Amino acid sequence: MLTILGFAMIATFLVLIMTKKMSPIAALVLIPALFCVAVGQGAQLGDYVIEGVGNLAPTAAMLMFAIVYFGVMIDVGLFDPIVRGILKFCQADPMRIVVGTAVLAAIVSLDGDGSTTFMITVSAMYPLYKRLKMSLVVMTGVAATANGVMNTLPWGGPTARAATALKLDASEIFVPMIPALAMGLLAVFVLAYVLGIRERKRLGMLTLDEALAREPQPEAETVSVGTGGAGGKDRLRKGTAASGSAGGTGTGSGSAASASGTENADTDDDEFQGLDPNRPTLRPKLYWFNAGLTAALLTAMIMELLPIPVLFLLGAALALTVNFPHMPDQRARIAAHADNVLNVSGMVFAAAVFTGVLTGTGMVEHMADWVVGTVPEAMGPHMAIVTGLLSLPLTYFMSNDGFYFGVLPVLAEAGAAHGVSPVEIARASLAGQALHMSSPLVPAVYVLVGMAKVEFGDHTRFTVKWAVLTSLVVLGAGILFGIM
């Protein structure tokens, strides 16, 4: 009974958000509450929610201060050289822009944090997509899929969880998987190329000057996106001159991306913030300090010197203090990113209701047992392949913790009975990560769709099929190379 209700709860949630009958926050809260009552455990709803909030509170804190930290770093120009390089490559060619999105997302994903990747990628690419009227779900889909493949890095989370759950060494899992993951990343780039060609056919190939001429612009609008450095000749201009200071970046991170979409909502389709090479928040004299601080922060994350929320809390406080020593400036920076912080943290705590009920009522355990029980005995010798296939739906509908600590040990035990080593099961379990990054249970995806002003349902409809294809490429490559 709990198995049926668990799948029904997930299906109801997905249908409601994909058909836009409910907002994600409302659906994440109300649907599990109703199903909790339906299974006769309404009296324990408060306990389940508090437990879920407690489990996700560190994630919410991490995202809050990560948004502030990287928002400030974007404000002060730390990522401008990388962004200018990508934008110079892209010009106004839709194909190059989509490929550039994939490349940028893959590079930034090396830090192991999805929210960081999405903040920087959207901040850089959003202005071009908006100006050329390109599909924003192409941007979110490509970025999420690229990040999903790169999320398998040992410090990204899934590999470490698999190693911990099965008592293995992370390098023993990850290093042999590199060829298969490389094929997955190549598949993302090919996908980006194909989608880019499709966008080029739909929109045509323009120069930046032609792009600027597509719509009449008020003379007062002067904010620009430099594509070749501060003195570059090609510039994409739009927005108000005051937006650099009022919004904070131009890059889209907090002000930016006006991610919440609440600022200037009625003219959202016609305006965007760009990378203004002359914005007042730039701190060129502090560039190397900020680069060193960010490198130190990422190193501390990888080495696990302190919990990640604590590292970002300290980093955000230090970045604000050094770059903006005056209190009014600090308040302005925090205010510039407040909308994004509120939206994302609110979504995380709403997701805590969903995960709390799913776990507390026992639904997730019954669902996992049912799925494992449906595997035919004859498939025992091929449990690595079975694990890879199961990782797609299970990591989408479950948290990584639930899958790796609850389901993976059961799959590994079943495989061991048929001579399949735990390390092969662990490697196969990573195949579904390209799809996992678009799961409604992943907090970072709300950073992505929020900053890009894309409805979560639209993102899901577009991305899932491509993410599944990419995951199957990773799994197929692993089988072909004899890794699993």
Short mmCIF file of C-alpha atoms in Angstrom, two decimals, residues 63 77 123 297 329 429 451:
data_model
loop_
_atom_site.label_atom_id
_atom_site.label_comp_id
_atom_site.label_asym_id
_atom_site.label_seq_id
_atom_site.Cartn_x
_atom_site.Cartn_y
_atom_site.Cartn_z
CA LEU A 63 22.94 27.70 -0.73
CA GLY A 77 34.46 40.90 -11.63
CA SER A 123 24.89 35.04 -15.25
CA LEU A 297 37.49 28.15 -0.27
CA ASP A 329 27.57 49.10 0.22
CA SER A 429 25.25 3.71 -9.77
CA MET A 451 17.83 32.79 -12.35
#
